[in-house]
PDB file of C-alpha atoms in Angstrom:
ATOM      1  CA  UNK A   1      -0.325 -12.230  -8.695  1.00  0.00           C
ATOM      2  CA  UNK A   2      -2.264 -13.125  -5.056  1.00  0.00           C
ATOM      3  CA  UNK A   3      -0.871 -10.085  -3.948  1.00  0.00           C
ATOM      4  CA  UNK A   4      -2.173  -7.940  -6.471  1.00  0.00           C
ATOM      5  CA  UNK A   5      -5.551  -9.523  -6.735  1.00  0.00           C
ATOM      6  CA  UNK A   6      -5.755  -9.119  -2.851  1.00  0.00           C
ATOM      7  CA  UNK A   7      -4.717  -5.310  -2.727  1.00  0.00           C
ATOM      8  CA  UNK A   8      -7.515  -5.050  -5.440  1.00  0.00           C
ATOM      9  CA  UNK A   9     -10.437  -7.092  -3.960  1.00  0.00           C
ATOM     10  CA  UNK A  10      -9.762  -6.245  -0.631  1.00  0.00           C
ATOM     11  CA  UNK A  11     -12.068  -3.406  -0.987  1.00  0.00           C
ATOM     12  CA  UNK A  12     -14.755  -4.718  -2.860  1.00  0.00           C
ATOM     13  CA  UNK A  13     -14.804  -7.934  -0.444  1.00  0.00           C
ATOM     14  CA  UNK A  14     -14.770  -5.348   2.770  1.00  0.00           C
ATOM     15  CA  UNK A  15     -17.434  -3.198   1.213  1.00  0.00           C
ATOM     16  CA  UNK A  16     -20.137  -5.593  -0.061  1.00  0.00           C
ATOM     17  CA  UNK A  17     -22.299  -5.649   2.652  1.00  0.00           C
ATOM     18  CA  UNK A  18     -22.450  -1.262   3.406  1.00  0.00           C
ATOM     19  CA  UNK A  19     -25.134   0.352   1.654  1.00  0.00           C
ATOM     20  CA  UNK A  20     -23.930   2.283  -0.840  1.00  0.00           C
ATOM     21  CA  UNK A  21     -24.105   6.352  -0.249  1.00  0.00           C
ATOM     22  CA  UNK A  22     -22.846   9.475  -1.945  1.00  0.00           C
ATOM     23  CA  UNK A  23     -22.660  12.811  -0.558  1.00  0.00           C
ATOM     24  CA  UNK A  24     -19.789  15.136  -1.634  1.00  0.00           C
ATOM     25  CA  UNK A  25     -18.518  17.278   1.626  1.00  0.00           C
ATOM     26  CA  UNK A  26     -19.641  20.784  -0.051  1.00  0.00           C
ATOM     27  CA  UNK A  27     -23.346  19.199   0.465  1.00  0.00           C
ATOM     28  CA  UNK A  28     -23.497  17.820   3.857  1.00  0.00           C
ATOM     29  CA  UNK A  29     -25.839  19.879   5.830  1.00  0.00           C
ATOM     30  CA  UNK A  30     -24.297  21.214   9.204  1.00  0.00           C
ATOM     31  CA  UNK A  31     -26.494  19.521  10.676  1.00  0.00           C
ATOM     32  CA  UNK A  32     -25.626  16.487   9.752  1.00  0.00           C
ATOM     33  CA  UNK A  33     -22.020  17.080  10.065  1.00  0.00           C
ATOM     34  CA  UNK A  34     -22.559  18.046  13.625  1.00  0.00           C
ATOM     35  CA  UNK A  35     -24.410  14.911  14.840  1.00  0.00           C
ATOM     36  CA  UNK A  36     -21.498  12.727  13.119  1.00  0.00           C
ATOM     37  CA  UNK A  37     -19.145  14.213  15.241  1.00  0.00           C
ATOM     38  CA  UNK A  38     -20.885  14.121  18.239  1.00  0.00           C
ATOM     39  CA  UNK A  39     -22.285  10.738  17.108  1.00  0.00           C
ATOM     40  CA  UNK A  40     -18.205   9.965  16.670  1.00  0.00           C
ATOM     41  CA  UNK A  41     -17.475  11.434  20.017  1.00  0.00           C
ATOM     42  CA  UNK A  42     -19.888   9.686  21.475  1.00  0.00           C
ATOM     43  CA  UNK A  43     -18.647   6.437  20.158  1.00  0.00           C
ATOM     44  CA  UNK A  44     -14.936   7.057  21.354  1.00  0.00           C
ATOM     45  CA  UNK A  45     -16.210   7.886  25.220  1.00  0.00           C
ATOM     46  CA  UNK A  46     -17.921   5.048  24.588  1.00  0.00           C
ATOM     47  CA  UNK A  47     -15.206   2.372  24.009  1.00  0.00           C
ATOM     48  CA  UNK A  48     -11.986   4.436  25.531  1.00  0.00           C
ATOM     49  CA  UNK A  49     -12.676   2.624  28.768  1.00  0.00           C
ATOM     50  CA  UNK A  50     -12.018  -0.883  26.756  1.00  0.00           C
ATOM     51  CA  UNK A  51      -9.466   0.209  24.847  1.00  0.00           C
ATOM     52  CA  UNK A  52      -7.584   1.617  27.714  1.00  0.00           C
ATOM     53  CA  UNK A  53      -8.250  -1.650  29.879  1.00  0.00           C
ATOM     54  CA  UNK A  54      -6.780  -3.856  26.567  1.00  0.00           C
ATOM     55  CA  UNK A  55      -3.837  -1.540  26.578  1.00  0.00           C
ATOM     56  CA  UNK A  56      -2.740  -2.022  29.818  1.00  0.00           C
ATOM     57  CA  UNK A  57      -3.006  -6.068  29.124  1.00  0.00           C
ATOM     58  CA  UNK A  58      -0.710  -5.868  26.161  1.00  0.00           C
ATOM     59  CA  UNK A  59       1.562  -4.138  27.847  1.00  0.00           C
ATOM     60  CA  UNK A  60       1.278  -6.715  30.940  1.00  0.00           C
ATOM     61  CA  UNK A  61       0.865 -10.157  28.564  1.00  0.00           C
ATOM     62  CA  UNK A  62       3.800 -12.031  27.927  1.00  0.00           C
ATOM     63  CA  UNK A  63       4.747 -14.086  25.146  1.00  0.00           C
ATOM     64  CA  UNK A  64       2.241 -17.441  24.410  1.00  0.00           C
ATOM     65  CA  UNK A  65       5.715 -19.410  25.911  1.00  0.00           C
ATOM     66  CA  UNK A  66       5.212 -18.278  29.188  1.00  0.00           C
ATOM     67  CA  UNK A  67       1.376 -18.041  31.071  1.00  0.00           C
ATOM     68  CA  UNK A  68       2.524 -15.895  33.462  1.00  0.00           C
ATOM     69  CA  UNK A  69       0.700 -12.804  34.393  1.00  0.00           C
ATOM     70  CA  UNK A  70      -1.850 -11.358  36.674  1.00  0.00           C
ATOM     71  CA  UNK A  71      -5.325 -11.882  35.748  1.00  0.00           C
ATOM     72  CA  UNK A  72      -7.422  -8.883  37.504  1.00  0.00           C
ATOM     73  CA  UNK A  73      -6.215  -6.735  34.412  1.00  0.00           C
ATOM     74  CA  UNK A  74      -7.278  -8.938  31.948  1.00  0.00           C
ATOM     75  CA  UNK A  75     -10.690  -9.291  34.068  1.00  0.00           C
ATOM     76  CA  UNK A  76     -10.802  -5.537  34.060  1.00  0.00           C
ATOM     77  CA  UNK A  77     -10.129  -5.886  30.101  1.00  0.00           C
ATOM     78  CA  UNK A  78     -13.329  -7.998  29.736  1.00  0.00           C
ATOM     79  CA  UNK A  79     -15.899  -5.786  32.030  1.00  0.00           C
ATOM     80  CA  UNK A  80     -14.590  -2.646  30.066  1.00  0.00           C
ATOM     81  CA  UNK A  81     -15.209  -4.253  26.742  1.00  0.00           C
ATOM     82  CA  UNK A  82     -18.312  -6.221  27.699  1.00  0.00           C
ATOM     83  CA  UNK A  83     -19.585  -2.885  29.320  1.00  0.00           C
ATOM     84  CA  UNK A  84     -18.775  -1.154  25.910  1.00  0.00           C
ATOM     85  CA  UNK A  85     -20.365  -3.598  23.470  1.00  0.00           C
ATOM     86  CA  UNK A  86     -23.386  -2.934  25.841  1.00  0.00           C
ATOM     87  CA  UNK A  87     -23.682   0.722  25.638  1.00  0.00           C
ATOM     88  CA  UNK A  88     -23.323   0.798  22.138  1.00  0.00           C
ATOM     89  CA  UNK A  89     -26.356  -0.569  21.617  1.00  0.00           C
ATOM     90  CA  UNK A  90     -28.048   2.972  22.583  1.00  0.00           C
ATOM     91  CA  UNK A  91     -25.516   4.413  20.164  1.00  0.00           C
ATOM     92  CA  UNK A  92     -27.961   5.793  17.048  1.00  0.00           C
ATOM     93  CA  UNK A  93     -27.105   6.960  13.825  1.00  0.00           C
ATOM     94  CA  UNK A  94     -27.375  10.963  12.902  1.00  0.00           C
ATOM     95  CA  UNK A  95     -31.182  11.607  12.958  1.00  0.00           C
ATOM     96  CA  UNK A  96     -30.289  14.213   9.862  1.00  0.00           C
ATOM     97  CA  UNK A  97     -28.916  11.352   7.772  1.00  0.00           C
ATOM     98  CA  UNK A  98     -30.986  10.080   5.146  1.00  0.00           C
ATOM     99  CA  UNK A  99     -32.099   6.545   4.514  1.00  0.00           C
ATOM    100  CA  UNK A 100     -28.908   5.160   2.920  1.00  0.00           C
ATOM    101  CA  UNK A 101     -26.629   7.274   5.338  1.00  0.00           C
ATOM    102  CA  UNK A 102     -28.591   5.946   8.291  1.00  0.00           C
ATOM    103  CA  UNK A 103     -28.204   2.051   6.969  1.00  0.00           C
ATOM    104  CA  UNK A 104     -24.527   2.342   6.858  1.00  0.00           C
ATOM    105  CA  UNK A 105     -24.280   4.106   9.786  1.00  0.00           C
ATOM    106  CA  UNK A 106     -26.179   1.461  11.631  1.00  0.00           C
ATOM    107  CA  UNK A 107     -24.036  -1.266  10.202  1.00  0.00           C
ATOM    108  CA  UNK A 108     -21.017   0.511  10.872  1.00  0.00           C
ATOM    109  CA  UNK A 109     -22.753   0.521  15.070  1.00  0.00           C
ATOM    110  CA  UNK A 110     -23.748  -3.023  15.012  1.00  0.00           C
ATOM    111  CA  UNK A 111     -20.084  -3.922  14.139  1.00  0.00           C
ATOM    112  CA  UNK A 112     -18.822  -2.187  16.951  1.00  0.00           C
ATOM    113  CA  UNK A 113     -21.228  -3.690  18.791  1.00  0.00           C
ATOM    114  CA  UNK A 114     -20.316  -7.304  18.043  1.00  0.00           C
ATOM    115  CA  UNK A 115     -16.357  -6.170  18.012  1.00  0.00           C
ATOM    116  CA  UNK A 116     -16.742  -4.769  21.566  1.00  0.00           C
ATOM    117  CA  UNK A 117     -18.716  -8.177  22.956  1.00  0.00           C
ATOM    118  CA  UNK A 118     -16.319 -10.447  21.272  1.00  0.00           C
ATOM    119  CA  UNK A 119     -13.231  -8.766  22.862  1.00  0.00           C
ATOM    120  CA  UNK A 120     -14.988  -9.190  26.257  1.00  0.00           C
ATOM    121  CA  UNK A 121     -15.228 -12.368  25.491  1.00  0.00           C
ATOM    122  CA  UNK A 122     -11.933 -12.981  23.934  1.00  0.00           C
ATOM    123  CA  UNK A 123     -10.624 -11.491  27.564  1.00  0.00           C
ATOM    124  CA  UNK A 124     -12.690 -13.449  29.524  1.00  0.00           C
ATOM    125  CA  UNK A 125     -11.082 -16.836  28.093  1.00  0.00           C
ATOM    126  CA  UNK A 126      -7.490 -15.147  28.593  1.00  0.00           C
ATOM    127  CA  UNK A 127      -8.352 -14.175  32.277  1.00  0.00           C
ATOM    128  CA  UNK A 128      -9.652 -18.318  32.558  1.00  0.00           C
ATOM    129  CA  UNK A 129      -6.895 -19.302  30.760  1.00  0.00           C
ATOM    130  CA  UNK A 130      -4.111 -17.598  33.264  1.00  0.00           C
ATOM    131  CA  UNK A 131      -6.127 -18.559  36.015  1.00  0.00           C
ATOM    132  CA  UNK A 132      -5.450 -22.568  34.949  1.00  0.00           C
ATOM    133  CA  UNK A 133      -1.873 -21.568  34.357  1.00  0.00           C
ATOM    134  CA  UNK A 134      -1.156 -20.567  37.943  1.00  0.00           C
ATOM    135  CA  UNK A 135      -3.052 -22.977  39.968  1.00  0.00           C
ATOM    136  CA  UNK A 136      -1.505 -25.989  38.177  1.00  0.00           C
ATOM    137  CA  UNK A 137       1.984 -27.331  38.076  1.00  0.00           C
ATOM    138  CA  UNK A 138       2.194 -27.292  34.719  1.00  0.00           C
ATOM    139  CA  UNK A 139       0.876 -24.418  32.518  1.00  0.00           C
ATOM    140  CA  UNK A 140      -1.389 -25.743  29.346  1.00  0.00           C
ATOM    141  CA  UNK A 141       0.360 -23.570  26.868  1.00  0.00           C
ATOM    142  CA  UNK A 142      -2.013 -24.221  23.937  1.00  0.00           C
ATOM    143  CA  UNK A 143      -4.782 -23.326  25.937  1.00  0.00           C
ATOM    144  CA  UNK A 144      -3.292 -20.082  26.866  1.00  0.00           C
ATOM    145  CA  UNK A 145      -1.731 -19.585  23.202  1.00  0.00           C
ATOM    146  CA  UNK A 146      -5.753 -20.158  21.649  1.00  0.00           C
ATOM    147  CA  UNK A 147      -6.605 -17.230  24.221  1.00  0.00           C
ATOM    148  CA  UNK A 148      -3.900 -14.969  23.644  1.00  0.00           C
ATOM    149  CA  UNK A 149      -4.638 -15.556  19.856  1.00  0.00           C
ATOM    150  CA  UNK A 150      -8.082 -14.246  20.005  1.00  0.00           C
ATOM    151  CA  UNK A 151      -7.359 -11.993  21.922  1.00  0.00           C
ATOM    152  CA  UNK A 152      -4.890 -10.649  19.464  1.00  0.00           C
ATOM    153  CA  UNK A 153      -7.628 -11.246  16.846  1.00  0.00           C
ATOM    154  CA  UNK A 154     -10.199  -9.389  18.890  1.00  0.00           C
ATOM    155  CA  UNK A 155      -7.779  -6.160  19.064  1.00  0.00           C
ATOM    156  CA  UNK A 156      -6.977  -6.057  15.177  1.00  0.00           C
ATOM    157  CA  UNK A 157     -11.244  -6.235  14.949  1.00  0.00           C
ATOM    158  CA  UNK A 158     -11.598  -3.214  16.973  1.00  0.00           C
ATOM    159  CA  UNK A 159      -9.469  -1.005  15.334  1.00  0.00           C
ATOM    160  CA  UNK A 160     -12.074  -2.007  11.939  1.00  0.00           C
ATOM    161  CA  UNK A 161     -14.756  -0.182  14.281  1.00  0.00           C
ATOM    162  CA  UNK A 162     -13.523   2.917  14.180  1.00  0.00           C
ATOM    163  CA  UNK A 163     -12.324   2.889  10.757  1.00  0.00           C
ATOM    164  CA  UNK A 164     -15.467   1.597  10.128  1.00  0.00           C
ATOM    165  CA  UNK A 165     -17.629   4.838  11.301  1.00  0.00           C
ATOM    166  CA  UNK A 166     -14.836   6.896   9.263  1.00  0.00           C
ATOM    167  CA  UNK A 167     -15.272   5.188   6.215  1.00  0.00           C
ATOM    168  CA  UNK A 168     -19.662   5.713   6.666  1.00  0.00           C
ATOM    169  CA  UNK A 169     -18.549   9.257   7.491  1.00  0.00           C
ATOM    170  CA  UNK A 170     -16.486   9.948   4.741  1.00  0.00           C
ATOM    171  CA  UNK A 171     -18.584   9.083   2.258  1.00  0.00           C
ATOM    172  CA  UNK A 172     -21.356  10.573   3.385  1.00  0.00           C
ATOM    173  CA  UNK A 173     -19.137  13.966   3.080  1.00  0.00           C
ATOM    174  CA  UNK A 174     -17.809  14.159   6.847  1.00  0.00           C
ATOM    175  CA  UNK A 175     -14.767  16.442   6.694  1.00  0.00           C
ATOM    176  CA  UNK A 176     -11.721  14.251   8.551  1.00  0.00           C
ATOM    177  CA  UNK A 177     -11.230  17.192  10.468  1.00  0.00           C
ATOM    178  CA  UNK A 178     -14.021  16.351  13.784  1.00  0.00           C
ATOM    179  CA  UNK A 179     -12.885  12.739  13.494  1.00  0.00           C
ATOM    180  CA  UNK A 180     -10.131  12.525  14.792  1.00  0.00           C
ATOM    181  CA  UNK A 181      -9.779   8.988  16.775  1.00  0.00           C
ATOM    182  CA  UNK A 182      -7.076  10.371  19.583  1.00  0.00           C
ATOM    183  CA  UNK A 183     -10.269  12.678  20.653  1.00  0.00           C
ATOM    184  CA  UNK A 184     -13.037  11.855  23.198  1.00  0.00           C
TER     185      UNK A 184
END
């Protein structure tokens, strides 16, 4: 019964606070279509440096038992991501959208914005974390478990970014077929 009453709200709950648009894909202007994408491909240039920087730290980190890896990765992890939340706030909606288009839009910005920060910051405390663990004798495993946990968290918010911008795009009448996320 949970189950089922979480499959169903899930939606509502995760949609409350986007403005509410409608535009059916045979009347977006090309215009508009055309500044989502490149407001899309924008985005993804934007954040591929962070999202390449976190990849190479999952593939580096090691379980929460063990503390022990590298932390210049991890530091290059947090620049990447700080420098992303950063340069999204220049990121605009499409000028062409209309009022409601342009409110979710923005919210659907902001939220990267704040995703991108956090997982700088979520980084950072790993990087400090590791740091402790290989200057002292003994590694402080639930410090390093409470980073490695947000940082986990932090990773599972960004991927809400770009689904996100889809989800603003889509109903505004974006054809799935310039949003592609594996494109710059």
């Amino acid at each position: 019964m949970l189950i089922a009453l979480i499959a169903v709200g899930w939606p509502l709950v995760a949609e409350r606070d986007v403005p509410r648009i409608s535009n059916p894909e045979n009347s977006l202007s090309p215009v508009l279509r055309a500044q989502t994408w490149a407001t899309w491909r924008r985005l993804q240039a934007i954040i591929a440096p962070c999202n390449a920087a976190v990849e190479v730290v999952a593939r580096a980190t090691p379980p929460p038992s063990s503390p022990i890896i590298p932390s210049p990765p991890v530091r290059q992890a947090q620049e990447a991501c700080r420098a992303a939340g950063l340069a999204l706030l220049s990121l605009r909606a499409p000028p062409a959208a209309d009022d409601a288009t342009r409110a979710a839009f923005d919210a659907a910005i902001e939220r990267c914005q704040s995703v991108y920060l956090v997982e700088g910051n979520a980084h950072a405390r790993l990087a400090r974390a590791l740091e402790r663990a290989a200057s002292a004798t003994s590694p402080d495993r639930p410090d390093f478990l409470d980073a490695w946990s947000g940082v986990q968290e932090a990773n599972i918010d960004a991927l809400g970014c770009q689904s996100a911008f889809i989800s603003v795009a889509r109903r505004a009448g974006t054809p799935l077929d310039g949003l592609d996320p594996e494109l710059p």
